[in-house]
Each structure stands twice: as structure tokens, then as C-alpha cells.
Coordinates of C-alpha atoms and ligand atoms in Angstrom, one line a residue:
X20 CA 54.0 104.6 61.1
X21 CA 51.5 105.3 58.5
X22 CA 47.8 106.1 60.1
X23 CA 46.2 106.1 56.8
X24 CA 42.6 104.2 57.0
X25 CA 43.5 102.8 60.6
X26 CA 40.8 103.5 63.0
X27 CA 41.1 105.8 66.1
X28 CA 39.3 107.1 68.8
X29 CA 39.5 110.1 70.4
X30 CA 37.3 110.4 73.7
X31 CA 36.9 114.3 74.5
X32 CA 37.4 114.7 70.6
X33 CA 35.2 117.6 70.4
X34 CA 37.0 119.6 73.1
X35 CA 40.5 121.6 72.7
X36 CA 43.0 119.1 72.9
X37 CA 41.0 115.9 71.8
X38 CA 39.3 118.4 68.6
X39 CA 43.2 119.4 67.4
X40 CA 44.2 115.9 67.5
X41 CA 41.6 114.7 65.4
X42 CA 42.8 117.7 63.0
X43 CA 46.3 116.0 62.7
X44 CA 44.7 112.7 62.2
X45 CA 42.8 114.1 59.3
X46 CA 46.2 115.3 57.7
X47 CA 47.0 111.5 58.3
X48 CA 44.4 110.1 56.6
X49 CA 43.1 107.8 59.4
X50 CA 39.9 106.9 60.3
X51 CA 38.2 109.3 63.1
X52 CA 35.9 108.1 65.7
X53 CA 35.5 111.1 67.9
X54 CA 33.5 110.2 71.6
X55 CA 32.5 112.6 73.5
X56 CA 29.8 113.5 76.1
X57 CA 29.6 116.9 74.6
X58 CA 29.3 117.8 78.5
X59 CA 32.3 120.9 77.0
X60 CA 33.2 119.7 73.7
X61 CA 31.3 121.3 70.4
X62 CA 31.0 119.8 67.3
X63 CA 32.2 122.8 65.6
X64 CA 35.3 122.4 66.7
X65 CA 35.3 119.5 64.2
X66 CA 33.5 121.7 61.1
X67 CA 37.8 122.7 60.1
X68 CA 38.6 118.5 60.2
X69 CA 34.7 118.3 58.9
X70 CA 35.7 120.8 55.6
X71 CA 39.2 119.4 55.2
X72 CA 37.0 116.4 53.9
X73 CA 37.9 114.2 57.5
X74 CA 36.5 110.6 57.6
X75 CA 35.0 111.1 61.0
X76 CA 32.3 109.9 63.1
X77 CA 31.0 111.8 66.1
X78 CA 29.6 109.3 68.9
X79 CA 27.9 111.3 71.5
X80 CA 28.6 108.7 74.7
X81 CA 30.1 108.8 78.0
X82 CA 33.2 107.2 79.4
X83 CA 31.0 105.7 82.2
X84 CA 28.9 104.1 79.2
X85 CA 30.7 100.3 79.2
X86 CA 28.7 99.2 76.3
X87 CA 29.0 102.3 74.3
X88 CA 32.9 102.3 75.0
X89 CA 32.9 98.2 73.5
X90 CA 31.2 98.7 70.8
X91 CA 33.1 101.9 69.5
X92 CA 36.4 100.3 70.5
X93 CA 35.8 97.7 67.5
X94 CA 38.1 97.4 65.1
X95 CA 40.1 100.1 66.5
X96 CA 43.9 100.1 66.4
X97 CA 44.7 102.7 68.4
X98 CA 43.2 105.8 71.5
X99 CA 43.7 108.8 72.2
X100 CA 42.4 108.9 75.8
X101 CA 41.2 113.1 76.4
X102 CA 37.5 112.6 77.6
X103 CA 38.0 113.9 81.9
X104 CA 35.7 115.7 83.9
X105 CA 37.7 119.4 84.8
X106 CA 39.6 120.8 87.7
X107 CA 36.9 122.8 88.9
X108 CA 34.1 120.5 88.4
X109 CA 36.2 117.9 90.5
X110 CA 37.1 120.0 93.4
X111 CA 32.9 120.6 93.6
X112 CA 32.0 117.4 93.0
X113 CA 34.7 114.9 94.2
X114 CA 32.3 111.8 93.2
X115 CA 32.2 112.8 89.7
X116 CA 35.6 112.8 89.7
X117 CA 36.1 109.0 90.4
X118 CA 33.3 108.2 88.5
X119 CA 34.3 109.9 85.4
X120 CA 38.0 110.3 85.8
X121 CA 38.9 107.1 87.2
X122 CA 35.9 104.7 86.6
X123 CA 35.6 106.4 83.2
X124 CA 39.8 105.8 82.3
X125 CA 39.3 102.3 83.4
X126 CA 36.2 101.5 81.5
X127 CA 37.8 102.7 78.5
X128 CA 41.2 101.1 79.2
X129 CA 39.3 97.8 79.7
X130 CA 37.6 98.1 76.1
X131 CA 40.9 98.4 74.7
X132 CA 42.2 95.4 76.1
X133 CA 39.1 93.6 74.8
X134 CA 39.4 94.8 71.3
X135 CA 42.8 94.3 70.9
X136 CA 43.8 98.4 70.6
X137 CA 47.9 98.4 70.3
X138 CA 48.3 101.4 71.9
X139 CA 46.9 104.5 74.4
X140 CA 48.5 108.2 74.7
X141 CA 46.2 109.7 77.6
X142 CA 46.4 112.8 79.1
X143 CA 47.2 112.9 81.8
X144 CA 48.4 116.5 83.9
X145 CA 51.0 118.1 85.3
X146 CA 48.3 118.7 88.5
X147 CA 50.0 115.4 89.7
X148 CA 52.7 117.2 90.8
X149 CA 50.8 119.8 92.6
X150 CA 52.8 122.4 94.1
X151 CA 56.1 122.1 92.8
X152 CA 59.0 120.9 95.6
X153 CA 61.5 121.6 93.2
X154 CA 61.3 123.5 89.7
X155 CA 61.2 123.2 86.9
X156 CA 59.2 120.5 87.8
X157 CA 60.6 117.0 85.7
X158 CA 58.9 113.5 85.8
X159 CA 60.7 112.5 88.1
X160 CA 59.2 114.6 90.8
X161 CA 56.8 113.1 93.7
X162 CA 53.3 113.5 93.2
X163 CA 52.5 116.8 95.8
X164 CA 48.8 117.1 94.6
X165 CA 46.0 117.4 97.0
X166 CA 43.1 118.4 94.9
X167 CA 40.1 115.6 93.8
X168 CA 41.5 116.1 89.9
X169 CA 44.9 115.3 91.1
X170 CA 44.2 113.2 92.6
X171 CA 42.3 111.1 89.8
X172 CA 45.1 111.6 87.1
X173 CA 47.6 109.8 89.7
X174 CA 45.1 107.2 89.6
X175 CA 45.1 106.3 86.1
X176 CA 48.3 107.2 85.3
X177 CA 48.5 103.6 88.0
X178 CA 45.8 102.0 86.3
X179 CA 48.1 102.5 82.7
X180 CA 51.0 101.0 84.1
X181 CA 48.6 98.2 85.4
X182 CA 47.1 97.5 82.7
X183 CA 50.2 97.4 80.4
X184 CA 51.7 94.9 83.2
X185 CA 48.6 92.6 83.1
X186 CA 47.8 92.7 79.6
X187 CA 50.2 94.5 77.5
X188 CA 48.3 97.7 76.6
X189 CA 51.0 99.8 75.3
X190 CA 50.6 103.5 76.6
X191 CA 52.2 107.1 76.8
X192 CA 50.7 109.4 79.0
X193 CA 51.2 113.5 79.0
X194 CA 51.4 115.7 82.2
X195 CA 50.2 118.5 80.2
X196 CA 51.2 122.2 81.4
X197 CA 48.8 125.1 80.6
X198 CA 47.5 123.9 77.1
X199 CA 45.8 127.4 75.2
X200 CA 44.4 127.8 72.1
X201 CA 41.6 128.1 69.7
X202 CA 38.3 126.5 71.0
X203 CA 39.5 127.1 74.6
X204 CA 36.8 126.7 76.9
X205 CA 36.3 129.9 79.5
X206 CA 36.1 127.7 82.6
X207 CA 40.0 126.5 83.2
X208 CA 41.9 128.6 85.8
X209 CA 44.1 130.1 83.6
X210 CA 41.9 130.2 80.8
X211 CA 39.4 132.0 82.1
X212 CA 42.0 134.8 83.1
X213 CA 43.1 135.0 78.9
X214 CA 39.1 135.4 78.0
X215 CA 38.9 137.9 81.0
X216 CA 41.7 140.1 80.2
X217 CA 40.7 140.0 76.6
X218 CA 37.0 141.2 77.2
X219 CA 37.7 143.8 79.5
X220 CA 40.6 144.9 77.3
X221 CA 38.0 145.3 75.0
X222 CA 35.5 147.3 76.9
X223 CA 38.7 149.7 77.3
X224 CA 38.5 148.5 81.0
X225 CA 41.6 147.5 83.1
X226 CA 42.2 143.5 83.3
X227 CA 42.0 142.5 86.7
X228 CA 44.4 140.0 87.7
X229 CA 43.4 138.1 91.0
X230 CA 46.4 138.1 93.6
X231 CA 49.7 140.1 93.0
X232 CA 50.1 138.6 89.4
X233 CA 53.4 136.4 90.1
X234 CA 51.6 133.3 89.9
X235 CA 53.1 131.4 86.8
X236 CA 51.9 129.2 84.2
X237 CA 53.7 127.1 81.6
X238 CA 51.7 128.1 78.6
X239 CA 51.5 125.4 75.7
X240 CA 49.9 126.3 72.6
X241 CA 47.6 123.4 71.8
X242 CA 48.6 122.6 68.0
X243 CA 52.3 121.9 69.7
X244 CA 50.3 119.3 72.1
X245 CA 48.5 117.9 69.6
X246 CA 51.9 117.2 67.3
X247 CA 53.2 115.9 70.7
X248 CA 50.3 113.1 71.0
X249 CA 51.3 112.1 67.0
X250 CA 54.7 111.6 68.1
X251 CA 53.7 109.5 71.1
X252 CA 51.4 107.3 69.0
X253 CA 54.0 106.9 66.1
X254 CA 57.5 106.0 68.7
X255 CA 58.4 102.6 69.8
X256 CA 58.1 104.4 73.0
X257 CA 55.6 102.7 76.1
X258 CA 55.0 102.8 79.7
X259 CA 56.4 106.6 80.0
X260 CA 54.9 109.4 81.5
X261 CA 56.3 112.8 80.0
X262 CA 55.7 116.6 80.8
X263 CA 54.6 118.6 77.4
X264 CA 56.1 121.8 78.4
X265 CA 57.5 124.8 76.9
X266 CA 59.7 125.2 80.1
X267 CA 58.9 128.8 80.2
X268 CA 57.1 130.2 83.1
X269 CA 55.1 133.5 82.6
X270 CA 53.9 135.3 84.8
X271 CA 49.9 136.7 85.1
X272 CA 50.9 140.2 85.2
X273 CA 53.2 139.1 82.1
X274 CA 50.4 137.9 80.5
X275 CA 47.8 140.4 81.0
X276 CA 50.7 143.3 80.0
X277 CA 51.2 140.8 76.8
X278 CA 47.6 140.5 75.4
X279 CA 47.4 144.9 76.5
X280 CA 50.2 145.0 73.9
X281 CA 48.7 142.2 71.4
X282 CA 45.8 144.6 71.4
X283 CA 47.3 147.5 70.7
X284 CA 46.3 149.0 74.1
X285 CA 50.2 149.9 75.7
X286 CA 50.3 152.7 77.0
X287 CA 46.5 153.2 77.7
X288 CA 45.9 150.4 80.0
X289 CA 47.4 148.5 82.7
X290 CA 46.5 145.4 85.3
X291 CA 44.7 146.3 88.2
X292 CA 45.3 143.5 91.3
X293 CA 43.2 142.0 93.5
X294 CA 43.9 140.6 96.7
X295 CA 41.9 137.0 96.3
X296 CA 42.9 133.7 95.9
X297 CA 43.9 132.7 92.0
X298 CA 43.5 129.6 92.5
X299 CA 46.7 128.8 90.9
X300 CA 49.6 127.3 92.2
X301 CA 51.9 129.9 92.8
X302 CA 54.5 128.5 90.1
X303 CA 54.2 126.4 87.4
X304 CA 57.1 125.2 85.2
X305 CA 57.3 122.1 83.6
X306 CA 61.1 120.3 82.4
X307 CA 60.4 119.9 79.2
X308 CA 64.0 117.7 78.4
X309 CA 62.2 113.7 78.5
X310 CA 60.3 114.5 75.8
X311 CA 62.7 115.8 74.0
X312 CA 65.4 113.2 74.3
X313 CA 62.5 110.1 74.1
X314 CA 60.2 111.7 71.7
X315 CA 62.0 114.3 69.7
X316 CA 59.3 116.7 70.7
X317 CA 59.7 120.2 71.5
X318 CA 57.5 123.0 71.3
X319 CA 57.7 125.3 68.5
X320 CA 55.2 128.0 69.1
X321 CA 56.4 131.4 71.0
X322 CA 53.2 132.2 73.5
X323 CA 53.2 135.9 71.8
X324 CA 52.2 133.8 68.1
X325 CA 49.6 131.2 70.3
X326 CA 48.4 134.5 71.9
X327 CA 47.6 136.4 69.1
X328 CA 45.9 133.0 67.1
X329 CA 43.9 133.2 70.2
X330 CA 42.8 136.3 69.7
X331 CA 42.4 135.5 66.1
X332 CA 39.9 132.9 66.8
X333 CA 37.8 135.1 69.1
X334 CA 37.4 137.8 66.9
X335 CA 36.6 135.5 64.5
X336 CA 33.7 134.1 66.4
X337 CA 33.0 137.3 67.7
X338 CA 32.4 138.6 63.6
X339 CA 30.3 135.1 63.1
X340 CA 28.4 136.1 66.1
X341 CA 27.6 139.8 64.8
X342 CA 27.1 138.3 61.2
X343 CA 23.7 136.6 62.3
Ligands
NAD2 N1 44.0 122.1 78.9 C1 44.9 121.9 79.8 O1 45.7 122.8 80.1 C2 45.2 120.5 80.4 C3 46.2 120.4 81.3 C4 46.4 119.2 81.9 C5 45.7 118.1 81.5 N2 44.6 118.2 80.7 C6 43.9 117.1 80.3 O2 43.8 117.0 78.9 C7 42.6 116.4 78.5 C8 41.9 117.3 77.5 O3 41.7 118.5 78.1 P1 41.1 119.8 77.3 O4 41.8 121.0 77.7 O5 41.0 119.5 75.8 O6 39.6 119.8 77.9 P2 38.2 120.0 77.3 O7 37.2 120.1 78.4 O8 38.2 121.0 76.2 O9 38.0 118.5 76.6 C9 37.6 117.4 77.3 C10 36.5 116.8 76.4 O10 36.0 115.6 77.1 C11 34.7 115.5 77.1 N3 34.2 114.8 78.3 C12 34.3 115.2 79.6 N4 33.8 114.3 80.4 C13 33.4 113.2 79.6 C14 32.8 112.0 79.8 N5 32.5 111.6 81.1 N6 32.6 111.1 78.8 C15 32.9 111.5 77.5 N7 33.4 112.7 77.2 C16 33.7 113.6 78.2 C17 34.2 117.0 77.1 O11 32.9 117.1 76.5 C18 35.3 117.7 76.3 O12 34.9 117.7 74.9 C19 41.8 116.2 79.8 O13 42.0 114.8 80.2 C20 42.4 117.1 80.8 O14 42.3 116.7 82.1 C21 44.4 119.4 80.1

């Protein structure tokens, strides 16, 4: 399928996921409308899409916004559905979290349908699974969450199978694992424990791990998730749900004694534990196989290469930052 000139949209485009899809779609030539609250995204996550000469547009809108969502949904062809209010932010404020995750997904599915769009990939989260029964955890397994975030994905992920009953909106949506990365906000779970480690690393200071450090995450470098969304748009593929994965579980304390190591701190430092709740699920570890044999996708990035971009990108920031 050639993207070149064909307009998308890309709500939470200026956030990690949404802002390295719109990368790709700048390598494609298509035409970018990015919508976002800007509640976490940045608009210089877009200056790289920006220099690489990117025909994009930046509407600053809500998904709870119905007539900003019609009119930017105009002469679109096609969505890629990121915009979602957090973990965190859900679990404090449950109401945003229907208003925004599912209100918001349907307000933006309905403008689709409207405007004729041929086809969604949304994000959707491998938080639908919860704690897993079984592991590694494959689509087929029931949804265990309990948490207000959860709990909204499983809605729409409904609402997508709904509306492409009723009317025929084509859809894929992605149970993302841990997606990492450049731009990376500091407030995610996991995330926050990478930007943690890596400033008391830096202070020369232990990295504290909350619990024992064999709670495990599925870590997905975010240029792989973004390649995955192309795929999604591009196949024949529709009405599917699939994990993006790298079926590789690490553990905290593996991480923390990997990003020691990336820093050239062996030897001089180690994790110190403690005892308080991670907030994790005590494993994560997604089957990565259905997207593989439906999609052809497979992650290609080893979390040591995705850690070390990571740190990359913060020093880089970190020189910018000294630099004025
Ligand atoms: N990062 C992960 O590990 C992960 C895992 C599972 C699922 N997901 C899902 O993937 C999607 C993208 O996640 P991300 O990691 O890029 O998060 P992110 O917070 O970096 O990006 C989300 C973007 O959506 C925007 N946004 C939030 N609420 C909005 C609203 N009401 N209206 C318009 N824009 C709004 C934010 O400003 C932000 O730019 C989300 O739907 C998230 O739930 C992410």
C-alpha cells in the first residue's frame, strides 16, 4: 500500500508511540495530522519529523472534543488511534478514564465512520490481561484486569469489534507490552523506574528498585512498535487483536544491573531493594507468535541497543539543557 499524500491522523501524535509513528509516516510521504491534547505529548517530539521536511499539522484538541474530532477526520483515509489518558491517572481518577478512554475512543471511532476512514490500528494494552493466568501471556487469554485503565482498553477493544460489525470500520488493535524509548515520559510504572535508575546512577548513588526486583516486564523498544502499527495499516488484516511483544521477560533487578553496566558503573554500584509495592504485576510476558504469523512482525531491537538509545536521548537533552 503506498501512503504517499493520503491523509492520516494520529491522536496522541505528540507522545512516544503516536510521535514515532508519525516519524514512519514521514518516511512514507503521507499526509500528517497529529491531534493531541498536549495533556503529555510535546511538540518537539515532532521537530525530527518537522526537520525531515514532514507534511504535518499539529491540532491541539481532545478526544472528548466531537466537533474537533469531525472536522479533522475530513478527508482522512486512515487513524492511528494513541490519544488515552495513563495507568496512573486512571486508577486516581476513574471518571477520566471513561470519559477520555472510552467516551474519547468512541467519539473518535464515530468520526471515522462518518468520514468514511478505511481503516483504525489503536492501541490498545496488554493491561487487559492483567495478571497473567498463564504465561507467556497470548491473545487468547481472558481478560484478568481489575484496574480503571484495564478496564477501559477492554472496552474499546468491544466498541472496535462493534463498530466494524455495524458499519464496517476496519481495525487492528495492539496489546502493547512495556513500550521504551526516546521521548519516554517519567510517569509510566516501568518508565519511571529506567529514568530513576538512570539519575541516581548518575549521582553515583545506588538505584533503588521497589520490591525484591523479580517483577518482570516485556520491554519493546518503541521504533519496533511503531514499524508494527505500519504493518497493521498496510495488511489485509481486520478485526484482530495482537500482542506486540518481544517475548522476553526481564527482570527489574536485570534491568537496573543492565543500565549500571550501560553506564560504565559495574563493579562500583549495585541495586539496593525496597520492601514497597511496585506496582507492577509480578510478571509480564507477552506471546509474541500472532503477530508474527498474521503480520510478519517481529521485533528487531535487543533491549541492551533500546537501552543505550535511551540513554542517548537523555544525554542528549540533558547537553541541550546545559547548552542554554
Ligand atoms: N507505552 C506503553 O508501554 C503502552 C503500553 C500499553 C498501551 N499503551 C497505549 O498506547 C498508547 C500510546 O501510549 P504512549 O506510551 O505513547 O503514551 P503517551 O502518554 O506518551 O502518549 C499519549 C498521547 O495522547 C495524548 N492524550 C492523552 N489524552 C488525550 C485526550 N483526551 N485527547 C487527546 N490527546 C490525548 C497525550 O498528550 C499524549 O501525547 C496509549 O493509548 C496507551 O494507553 C502504551
Amino acid at each position: 500500500m503506498d501512503l504517499t499524500n493520503k491523509q492520516i491522523v494520529v491522536t496522541g501524535g505528540a507522545g512516544l508511540i503516536g510521535s514515532h509513528i508519525v516519524d514512519e509516516l514521514v518516511r512514507e510521504k503521507a499526509r500528517v495530522i497529529v491531534y493531541d491534547s498536549m495533556i503529555r505529548g510535546k511538540r518537539e517530539h515532532l521537530d525530527h519529523a518537522i526537520a525531515q521536511g514532514g507534511d504535518i499539522r499539529i491540532v491541539e484538541a481532545d478526544i472528548r472534543d466531537r466537533d474537533a474530532l469531525h472536522d479533522v477526520m475530513q478527508g482522512t483515509d486512515y487513524v492511528f488511534h494513541q490519544a488515552a489518558s495513563w495507568l496512573r491517572l486512571c486508577q486516581e481518577n476513574p471518571r477520566l478514564s471513561l470519559e477520555t478512554n472510552i467516551h474519547g475512543t468512541f467519539n473518535v471511532l464515530e468520526a471515522c465512520v462518518e468520514a468514511g476512514v478505511k481503516k483504525v490500528v489503536a492501541a490498545s494494552s496488554s493491561s487487559v490481561y492483567g495478571e497473567g493466568l498463564y504465561l507467556p501471556t497470548d491473545e487468547k487469554h481472558p481478560f484478568n484486569n481489575d484496574l480503571f485503565y484495564g478496564a477501559s482498553k477492554v472496552a474499546n477493544e468491544q466498541h472496535y469489534r462493534a463498530f466494524y460489525k455495524k458499519y464496517g470500520l476496519d481495525f487492528v488493535a495492539f496489546r502493547y507490552l512495556n513500550v521504551y524509548g526516546p521521548r519516554q515520559p517519567h510517569e509510566a510504572a516501568y518508565m519511571d523506574a529506567i529514568m530513576h535508575f538512570l539519575n541516581r546512577i548518575d549521582a553515583g548513588e545506588p538505584p533503588v528498585v521497589r520490591g525484591d526486583g523479580t517483577a518482570t516486564v516485556d520491554l519493546v523498544y518503541v521504533a519496533d512498535v511503531a514499524r508494527a502499527n505500519i504493518m497493521a495499516l498496510k495488511s489485509p488484516v481486520t478485526n484482530e487483536f495482537f500482542n506486540v511483544a518481544s517475548g522476553t521477560e526481564t527482570t527489574i533487578k536485570e534491568l537496573a544491573l543492565l543500565l549500571i553496566r550501560l553506564c560504565g558503573m559495574e563493579g562500583k554500584l549495585q541495586p539496593v531493594f525496597e520492601s514497597m509495592d511496585s506496582g507492577l504485576v509480578a510478571r509480564r510476558w507477552g506471546d509474541p507468535a500472532k503477530a508474527r504469523d498474521m503480520l510478519g512482525f517481529v521485533t528487531t531491537t535487543p533491549v541492551e541497543e533500546g537501552m543505550r538509545r535511551v540513554i542517548e536521548w537523555r544525554n542528549s537533552k540533558k547537553n541541550q539543557r546545559e547548552d542554554t
